[in-house]
mmCIF file with all atom_site columns, C-alpha atoms and ligand atoms in Angstrom:
data_model
loop_
_atom_site.group_PDB
_atom_site.id
_atom_site.type_symbol
_atom_site.label_atom_id
_atom_site.label_alt_id
_atom_site.label_comp_id
_atom_site.label_asym_id
_atom_site.label_entity_id
_atom_site.label_seq_id
_atom_site.pdbx_PDB_ins_code
_atom_site.Cartn_x
_atom_site.Cartn_y
_atom_site.Cartn_z
_atom_site.occupancy
_atom_site.B_iso_or_equiv
_atom_site.pdbx_formal_charge
_atom_site.auth_seq_id
_atom_site.auth_comp_id
_atom_site.auth_asym_id
_atom_site.auth_atom_id
_atom_site.pdbx_PDB_model_num
ATOM   1   C CA  . MET A 1 1   ? 69.499  39.257 93.881  1.00 94.00 ? 21  MET A CA  1
ATOM   2   C CA  . GLN A 1 2   ? 71.267  36.324 94.351  1.00 95.00 ? 22  GLN A CA  1
ATOM   3   C CA  . ILE A 1 3   ? 75.057  36.860 96.270  1.00 97.00 ? 23  ILE A CA  1
ATOM   4   C CA  . VAL A 1 4   ? 77.649  33.908 95.660  1.00 98.00 ? 24  VAL A CA  1
ATOM   5   C CA  . LYS A 1 5   ? 79.893  33.774 98.983  1.00 98.00 ? 25  LYS A CA  1
ATOM   6   C CA  . TYR A 1 6   ? 82.286  31.038 98.187  1.00 98.00 ? 26  TYR A CA  1
ATOM   7   C CA  . VAL A 1 7   ? 83.458  29.383 102.423 1.00 98.00 ? 27  VAL A CA  1
ATOM   8   C CA  . PHE A 1 8   ? 86.501  27.647 101.510 1.00 98.00 ? 28  PHE A CA  1
ATOM   9   C CA  . GLN A 1 9   ? 88.317  24.536 102.559 1.00 98.00 ? 29  GLN A CA  1
ATOM   10  C CA  . GLN A 1 10  ? 90.829  25.618 104.902 1.00 98.00 ? 30  GLN A CA  1
ATOM   11  C CA  . HIS A 1 11  ? 92.962  23.135 106.109 1.00 98.00 ? 31  HIS A CA  1
ATOM   12  C CA  . GLY A 1 12  ? 93.950  23.225 109.521 1.00 95.00 ? 32  GLY A CA  1
ATOM   13  C CA  . ASP A 1 13  ? 96.648  21.910 112.713 1.00 96.00 ? 33  ASP A CA  1
ATOM   14  C CA  . GLU A 1 14  ? 97.863  22.754 116.430 1.00 97.00 ? 34  GLU A CA  1
ATOM   15  C CA  . ARG A 1 15  ? 100.047 25.166 113.473 1.00 98.00 ? 35  ARG A CA  1
ATOM   16  C CA  . GLY A 1 16  ? 97.843  27.323 112.568 1.00 98.00 ? 36  GLY A CA  1
ATOM   17  C CA  . ARG A 1 17  ? 95.207  27.843 109.067 1.00 98.00 ? 37  ARG A CA  1
ATOM   18  C CA  . LEU A 1 18  ? 95.651  27.362 105.192 1.00 98.00 ? 38  LEU A CA  1
ATOM   19  C CA  . VAL A 1 19  ? 93.465  27.461 102.491 1.00 98.00 ? 39  VAL A CA  1
ATOM   20  C CA  . ALA A 1 20  ? 94.244  27.068 99.041  1.00 98.00 ? 40  ALA A CA  1
ATOM   21  C CA  . LEU A 1 21  ? 92.967  27.800 96.040  1.00 98.00 ? 41  LEU A CA  1
ATOM   22  C CA  . GLU A 1 22  ? 92.983  27.011 91.962  1.00 98.00 ? 42  GLU A CA  1
ATOM   23  C CA  . GLU A 1 23  ? 91.296  27.649 88.951  1.00 98.00 ? 43  GLU A CA  1
ATOM   24  C CA  . MET A 1 24  ? 88.237  26.662 87.533  1.00 98.00 ? 44  MET A CA  1
ATOM   25  C CA  . LYS A 1 25  ? 88.025  24.479 91.341  1.00 98.00 ? 45  LYS A CA  1
ATOM   26  C CA  . ASP A 1 26  ? 87.658  26.330 93.991  1.00 98.00 ? 46  ASP A CA  1
ATOM   27  C CA  . ILE A 1 27  ? 87.455  29.307 91.569  1.00 98.00 ? 47  ILE A CA  1
ATOM   28  C CA  . PRO A 1 28  ? 84.718  29.257 89.048  1.00 98.00 ? 48  PRO A CA  1
ATOM   29  C CA  . PHE A 1 29  ? 87.451  31.089 86.369  1.00 98.00 ? 49  PHE A CA  1
ATOM   30  C CA  . GLU A 1 30  ? 90.428  31.481 85.193  1.00 98.00 ? 50  GLU A CA  1
ATOM   31  C CA  . ILE A 1 31  ? 93.212  33.456 88.108  1.00 98.00 ? 51  ILE A CA  1
ATOM   32  C CA  . LYS A 1 32  ? 94.594  36.136 85.320  1.00 98.00 ? 52  LYS A CA  1
ATOM   33  C CA  . ARG A 1 33  ? 95.390  38.693 87.704  1.00 98.00 ? 53  ARG A CA  1
ATOM   34  C CA  . VAL A 1 34  ? 95.992  38.781 91.184  1.00 98.00 ? 54  VAL A CA  1
ATOM   35  C CA  . TYR A 1 35  ? 95.428  42.576 92.861  1.00 98.00 ? 55  TYR A CA  1
ATOM   36  C CA  . TYR A 1 36  ? 94.971  43.835 96.895  1.00 98.00 ? 56  TYR A CA  1
ATOM   37  C CA  . LEU A 1 37  ? 94.016  46.858 98.278  1.00 98.00 ? 57  LEU A CA  1
ATOM   38  C CA  . TYR A 1 38  ? 95.862  47.638 101.849 1.00 98.00 ? 58  TYR A CA  1
ATOM   39  C CA  . GLU A 1 39  ? 96.386  50.891 103.595 1.00 98.00 ? 59  GLU A CA  1
ATOM   40  C CA  . THR A 1 40  ? 93.120  52.610 102.855 1.00 98.00 ? 60  THR A CA  1
ATOM   41  C CA  . LYS A 1 41  ? 92.269  55.236 104.759 1.00 96.00 ? 61  LYS A CA  1
ATOM   42  C CA  . GLU A 1 42  ? 89.416  55.453 107.063 1.00 91.00 ? 62  GLU A CA  1
ATOM   43  C CA  . ARG A 1 43  ? 86.307  55.735 105.182 1.00 94.00 ? 63  ARG A CA  1
ATOM   44  C CA  . VAL A 1 44  ? 87.308  56.300 102.262 1.00 98.00 ? 64  VAL A CA  1
ATOM   45  C CA  . HIS A 1 45  ? 85.257  54.275 99.526  1.00 98.00 ? 65  HIS A CA  1
ATOM   46  C CA  . ARG A 1 46  ? 86.613  52.565 96.553  1.00 98.00 ? 66  ARG A CA  1
ATOM   47  C CA  . GLY A 1 47  ? 85.411  51.211 93.427  1.00 98.00 ? 67  GLY A CA  1
ATOM   48  C CA  . PHE A 1 48  ? 82.465  52.733 92.241  1.00 98.00 ? 68  PHE A CA  1
ATOM   49  C CA  . HIS A 1 49  ? 82.430  50.663 88.440  1.00 98.00 ? 69  HIS A CA  1
ATOM   50  C CA  . ALA A 1 50  ? 81.293  47.928 86.854  1.00 98.00 ? 70  ALA A CA  1
ATOM   51  C CA  . HIS A 1 51  ? 81.895  45.944 84.583  1.00 98.00 ? 71  HIS A CA  1
ATOM   52  C CA  . ARG A 1 52  ? 81.744  44.520 80.936  1.00 98.00 ? 72  ARG A CA  1
ATOM   53  C CA  . ASN A 1 53  ? 83.733  41.046 81.214  1.00 98.00 ? 73  ASN A CA  1
ATOM   54  C CA  . LEU A 1 54  ? 85.025  40.968 84.450  1.00 98.00 ? 74  LEU A CA  1
ATOM   55  C CA  . GLU A 1 55  ? 84.428  38.889 86.720  1.00 98.00 ? 75  GLU A CA  1
ATOM   56  C CA  . GLN A 1 56  ? 86.794  38.490 90.440  1.00 98.00 ? 76  GLN A CA  1
ATOM   57  C CA  . ILE A 1 57  ? 85.811  37.262 93.602  1.00 98.00 ? 77  ILE A CA  1
ATOM   58  C CA  . LEU A 1 58  ? 86.547  39.256 97.172  1.00 99.00 ? 78  LEU A CA  1
ATOM   59  C CA  . ILE A 1 59  ? 88.743  38.400 100.090 1.00 99.00 ? 79  ILE A CA  1
ATOM   60  C CA  . CYS A 1 60  ? 88.997  40.337 102.871 1.00 98.00 ? 80  CYS A CA  1
ATOM   61  C CA  . ILE A 1 61  ? 92.329  38.170 104.103 1.00 98.00 ? 81  ILE A CA  1
ATOM   62  C CA  . HIS A 1 62  ? 93.270  40.435 107.412 1.00 98.00 ? 82  HIS A CA  1
ATOM   63  C CA  . GLY A 1 63  ? 90.947  42.768 108.865 1.00 98.00 ? 83  GLY A CA  1
ATOM   64  C CA  . SER A 1 64  ? 87.353  43.493 107.397 1.00 98.00 ? 84  SER A CA  1
ATOM   65  C CA  . CYS A 1 65  ? 84.995  45.630 104.616 1.00 98.00 ? 85  CYS A CA  1
ATOM   66  C CA  . ASP A 1 66  ? 81.483  45.857 103.321 1.00 98.00 ? 86  ASP A CA  1
ATOM   67  C CA  . VAL A 1 67  ? 80.955  45.900 99.378  1.00 98.00 ? 87  VAL A CA  1
ATOM   68  C CA  . LEU A 1 68  ? 77.429  46.858 98.041  1.00 98.00 ? 88  LEU A CA  1
ATOM   69  C CA  . LEU A 1 69  ? 76.588  44.931 95.240  1.00 98.00 ? 89  LEU A CA  1
ATOM   70  C CA  . ASP A 1 70  ? 74.048  47.341 92.830  1.00 98.00 ? 90  ASP A CA  1
ATOM   71  C CA  . ASN A 1 71  ? 73.003  44.929 89.381  1.00 98.00 ? 91  ASN A CA  1
ATOM   72  C CA  . GLY A 1 72  ? 70.948  48.111 88.888  1.00 97.00 ? 92  GLY A CA  1
ATOM   73  C CA  . THR A 1 73  ? 67.450  47.066 90.417  1.00 97.00 ? 93  THR A CA  1
ATOM   74  C CA  . GLU A 1 74  ? 68.845  45.906 93.987  1.00 98.00 ? 94  GLU A CA  1
ATOM   75  C CA  . LYS A 1 75  ? 71.024  46.367 96.552  1.00 98.00 ? 95  LYS A CA  1
ATOM   76  C CA  . LYS A 1 76  ? 73.516  43.961 98.773  1.00 98.00 ? 96  LYS A CA  1
ATOM   77  C CA  . VAL A 1 77  ? 75.896  45.084 101.528 1.00 98.00 ? 97  VAL A CA  1
ATOM   78  C CA  . ILE A 1 78  ? 78.496  41.801 102.753 1.00 98.00 ? 98  ILE A CA  1
ATOM   79  C CA  . SER A 1 79  ? 80.352  42.356 104.791 1.00 98.00 ? 99  SER A CA  1
ATOM   80  C CA  . LEU A 1 80  ? 83.954  40.230 104.413 1.00 98.00 ? 100 LEU A CA  1
ATOM   81  C CA  . GLU A 1 81  ? 85.891  39.088 107.755 1.00 98.00 ? 101 GLU A CA  1
ATOM   82  C CA  . LYS A 1 82  ? 86.572  36.239 107.290 1.00 98.00 ? 102 LYS A CA  1
ATOM   83  C CA  . PRO A 1 83  ? 90.584  34.585 105.348 1.00 98.00 ? 103 PRO A CA  1
ATOM   84  C CA  . TYR A 1 84  ? 87.878  31.374 104.375 1.00 98.00 ? 104 TYR A CA  1
ATOM   85  C CA  . GLU A 1 85  ? 85.195  33.912 102.509 1.00 98.00 ? 105 GLU A CA  1
ATOM   86  C CA  . GLY A 1 86  ? 85.091  34.772 98.530  1.00 98.00 ? 106 GLY A CA  1
ATOM   87  C CA  . LEU A 1 87  ? 82.772  36.953 97.517  1.00 98.00 ? 107 LEU A CA  1
ATOM   88  C CA  . PHE A 1 88  ? 82.007  36.451 93.530  1.00 98.00 ? 108 PHE A CA  1
ATOM   89  C CA  . VAL A 1 89  ? 81.034  39.559 91.810  1.00 98.00 ? 109 VAL A CA  1
ATOM   90  C CA  . PRO A 1 90  ? 79.768  38.689 88.341  1.00 98.00 ? 110 PRO A CA  1
ATOM   91  C CA  . ASN A 1 91  ? 79.643  40.966 84.773  1.00 98.00 ? 111 ASN A CA  1
ATOM   92  C CA  . TYR A 1 92  ? 77.865  44.152 84.904  1.00 98.00 ? 112 TYR A CA  1
ATOM   93  C CA  . MET A 1 93  ? 77.617  44.039 89.231  1.00 98.00 ? 113 MET A CA  1
ATOM   94  C CA  . TRP A 1 94  ? 78.681  47.410 89.837  1.00 98.00 ? 114 TRP A CA  1
ATOM   95  C CA  . HIS A 1 95  ? 79.987  48.041 92.728  1.00 98.00 ? 115 HIS A CA  1
ATOM   96  C CA  . GLU A 1 96  ? 81.986  49.898 95.597  1.00 98.00 ? 116 GLU A CA  1
ATOM   97  C CA  . MET A 1 97  ? 84.232  49.054 98.407  1.00 98.00 ? 117 MET A CA  1
ATOM   98  C CA  . TYR A 1 98  ? 83.902  50.864 102.183 1.00 98.00 ? 118 TYR A CA  1
ATOM   99  C CA  . ASN A 1 99  ? 84.523  50.007 106.026 1.00 98.00 ? 119 ASN A CA  1
ATOM   100 C CA  . PHE A 1 100 ? 87.332  48.510 105.757 1.00 98.00 ? 120 PHE A CA  1
ATOM   101 C CA  . SER A 1 101 ? 89.603  48.287 108.951 1.00 98.00 ? 121 SER A CA  1
ATOM   102 C CA  . SER A 1 102 ? 92.855  49.579 109.548 1.00 97.00 ? 122 SER A CA  1
ATOM   103 C CA  . ASP A 1 103 ? 94.296  46.579 109.167 1.00 98.00 ? 123 ASP A CA  1
ATOM   104 C CA  . ALA A 1 104 ? 92.097  45.217 106.571 1.00 98.00 ? 124 ALA A CA  1
ATOM   105 C CA  . VAL A 1 105 ? 93.667  43.445 103.370 1.00 98.00 ? 125 VAL A CA  1
ATOM   106 C CA  . LEU A 1 106 ? 91.218  43.071 100.276 1.00 98.00 ? 126 LEU A CA  1
ATOM   107 C CA  . MET A 1 107 ? 92.950  40.467 97.726  1.00 98.00 ? 127 MET A CA  1
ATOM   108 C CA  . VAL A 1 108 ? 90.877  40.315 94.896  1.00 98.00 ? 128 VAL A CA  1
ATOM   109 C CA  . LEU A 1 109 ? 91.011  37.135 91.759  1.00 98.00 ? 129 LEU A CA  1
ATOM   110 C CA  . ALA A 1 110 ? 90.661  38.103 88.549  1.00 98.00 ? 130 ALA A CA  1
ATOM   111 C CA  . SER A 1 111 ? 89.617  36.627 84.973  1.00 98.00 ? 131 SER A CA  1
ATOM   112 C CA  . GLU A 1 112 ? 90.882  38.906 82.893  1.00 98.00 ? 132 GLU A CA  1
ATOM   113 C CA  . TYR A 1 113 ? 93.703  41.338 82.415  1.00 98.00 ? 133 TYR A CA  1
ATOM   114 C CA  . TYR A 1 114 ? 93.792  44.931 83.684  1.00 98.00 ? 134 TYR A CA  1
ATOM   115 C CA  . LYS A 1 115 ? 91.804  46.838 80.576  1.00 98.00 ? 135 LYS A CA  1
ATOM   116 C CA  . GLU A 1 116 ? 90.668  50.430 81.099  1.00 98.00 ? 136 GLU A CA  1
ATOM   117 C CA  . GLU A 1 117 ? 88.276  49.849 78.677  1.00 98.00 ? 137 GLU A CA  1
ATOM   118 C CA  . ASP A 1 118 ? 85.916  46.578 80.165  1.00 98.00 ? 138 ASP A CA  1
ATOM   119 C CA  . TYR A 1 119 ? 85.505  49.886 83.018  1.00 98.00 ? 139 TYR A CA  1
ATOM   120 C CA  . ILE A 1 120 ? 82.332  50.926 83.514  1.00 98.00 ? 140 ILE A CA  1
ATOM   121 C CA  . ARG A 1 121 ? 82.472  54.455 85.302  1.00 98.00 ? 141 ARG A CA  1
ATOM   122 C CA  . ASP A 1 122 ? 79.463  55.916 85.520  1.00 98.00 ? 142 ASP A CA  1
ATOM   123 C CA  . TYR A 1 123 ? 76.323  54.895 86.665  1.00 98.00 ? 143 TYR A CA  1
ATOM   124 C CA  . GLU A 1 124 ? 74.225  56.718 84.663  1.00 98.00 ? 144 GLU A CA  1
ATOM   125 C CA  . VAL A 1 125 ? 76.111  54.695 81.954  1.00 98.00 ? 145 VAL A CA  1
ATOM   126 C CA  . PHE A 1 126 ? 75.599  51.470 83.909  1.00 98.00 ? 146 PHE A CA  1
ATOM   127 C CA  . LEU A 1 127 ? 72.159  51.716 83.940  1.00 98.00 ? 147 LEU A CA  1
ATOM   128 C CA  . LYS A 1 128 ? 70.868  51.677 80.999  1.00 97.00 ? 148 LYS A CA  1
ATOM   129 C CA  . MET A 1 129 ? 73.098  48.953 80.144  1.00 95.00 ? 149 MET A CA  1
ATOM   130 C CA  . CYS A 1 130 ? 70.622  47.448 82.377  1.00 94.00 ? 150 CYS A CA  1
ATOM   131 C CA  . LYS A 1 131 ? 67.613  48.676 81.722  1.00 87.00 ? 151 LYS A CA  1
ATOM   132 C CA  . LYS A 1 132 ? 68.970  48.144 78.002  1.00 86.00 ? 152 LYS A CA  1
ATOM   133 C CA  . ASP A 1 133 ? 69.248  43.649 79.098  1.00 83.00 ? 153 ASP A CA  1
ATOM   134 C CA  . GLU A 1 134 ? 66.650  44.006 80.918  1.00 82.00 ? 154 GLU A CA  1
ATOM   135 C CA  . ASP A 1 135 ? 64.256  45.076 78.103  1.00 84.00 ? 155 ASP A CA  1
ATOM   136 C CA  . ASP A 1 136 ? 66.490  43.060 75.391  1.00 84.00 ? 156 ASP A CA  1
ATOM   137 C CA  . ASP A 1 137 ? 65.207  40.695 77.667  1.00 78.00 ? 157 ASP A CA  1
ATOM   138 C CA  . THR A 1 138 ? 61.471  40.719 77.435  1.00 71.00 ? 158 THR A CA  1
ATOM   139 C CA  . VAL A 1 139 ? 61.269  40.594 73.434  1.00 62.00 ? 159 VAL A CA  1
HETATM 140 P P1  . TYD B 2 .   ? 90.864  51.743 90.413  1.00 70.98 ? 16  TYD B P1  1
HETATM 141 O O1  . TYD B 2 .   ? 91.056  51.616 90.344  1.00 70.98 ? 16  TYD B O1  1
HETATM 142 O O2  . TYD B 2 .   ? 91.388  53.075 91.345  1.00 70.98 ? 16  TYD B O2  1
HETATM 143 O O3  . TYD B 2 .   ? 91.236  51.113 92.241  1.00 70.98 ? 16  TYD B O3  1
HETATM 144 P P2  . TYD B 2 .   ? 89.128  51.226 92.848  1.00 70.98 ? 16  TYD B P2  1
HETATM 145 O O4  . TYD B 2 .   ? 87.997  50.811 91.678  1.00 70.98 ? 16  TYD B O4  1
HETATM 146 O O5  . TYD B 2 .   ? 89.229  50.621 93.829  1.00 70.98 ? 16  TYD B O5  1
HETATM 147 O O6  . TYD B 2 .   ? 88.867  52.534 93.409  1.00 70.98 ? 16  TYD B O6  1
HETATM 148 O O7  . TYD B 2 .   ? 92.619  52.178 90.332  1.00 70.98 ? 16  TYD B O7  1
HETATM 149 C C1  . TYD B 2 .   ? 93.239  52.947 90.665  1.00 70.98 ? 16  TYD B C1  1
HETATM 150 C C2  . TYD B 2 .   ? 95.438  52.165 89.924  1.00 70.98 ? 16  TYD B C2  1
HETATM 151 O O8  . TYD B 2 .   ? 95.624  51.026 89.943  1.00 70.98 ? 16  TYD B O8  1
HETATM 152 C C3  . TYD B 2 .   ? 95.061  53.277 89.467  1.00 70.98 ? 16  TYD B C3  1
HETATM 153 O O9  . TYD B 2 .   ? 95.686  54.434 88.278  1.00 70.98 ? 16  TYD B O9  1
HETATM 154 C C4  . TYD B 2 .   ? 94.942  51.988 87.758  1.00 70.98 ? 16  TYD B C4  1
HETATM 155 C C5  . TYD B 2 .   ? 96.066  50.929 89.131  1.00 70.98 ? 16  TYD B C5  1
HETATM 156 N N1  . TYD B 2 .   ? 95.157  49.440 88.710  1.00 70.98 ? 16  TYD B N1  1
HETATM 157 C C6  . TYD B 2 .   ? 96.455  48.936 87.211  1.00 70.98 ? 16  TYD B C6  1
HETATM 158 O O10 . TYD B 2 .   ? 96.830  49.200 87.273  1.00 70.98 ? 16  TYD B O10 1
HETATM 159 N N2  . TYD B 2 .   ? 96.175  46.909 87.534  1.00 70.98 ? 16  TYD B N2  1
HETATM 160 C C7  . TYD B 2 .   ? 94.920  47.201 88.060  1.00 70.98 ? 16  TYD B C7  1
HETATM 161 O O11 . TYD B 2 .   ? 94.395  45.919 88.291  1.00 70.98 ? 16  TYD B O11 1
HETATM 162 C C8  . TYD B 2 .   ? 94.237  47.933 89.082  1.00 70.98 ? 16  TYD B C8  1
HETATM 163 C C9  . TYD B 2 .   ? 92.776  47.206 90.247  1.00 70.98 ? 16  TYD B C9  1
HETATM 164 C C10 . TYD B 2 .   ? 94.548  48.297 88.981  1.00 70.98 ? 16  TYD B C10 1
#
């Protein structure tokens, strides 16, 4: 499984640091939505879904957290702990977020508006969809 982690350009000087993100340049899609998770309770796991169309970039702009990515065949855990790093989460990628530090702020840039119909929330259904995709590819 290929993990795409962006390292954004940092503009730093004696005053501090700044990261600027522009759609279709630093971010590979048009940003339709931004949301962020904060004050996540200890030991909480979030996510547990994949998307049909949505693409996202996860940036832990403060603190740290871990992200499990699962494409139906392979699983990988990625730690996010730098405000200048972004993890690309493509469609059809099951994801879970956990190990949030108490000060973690996880910001998500999303390519689509919020749409419940885009969610795949049942892991067995997700696995079947991955399997079907593989079978289609081999024909
Ligand atoms: P939820 O999907 O449970 O978050 P997670 O995937 O991190 O477990 O979302 C929590 C609530 O927020 C739920 O009521 C739906 C709402 N929500 C929006 O209204 N807009 C959004 O963009 C997102 C991501 C969630």
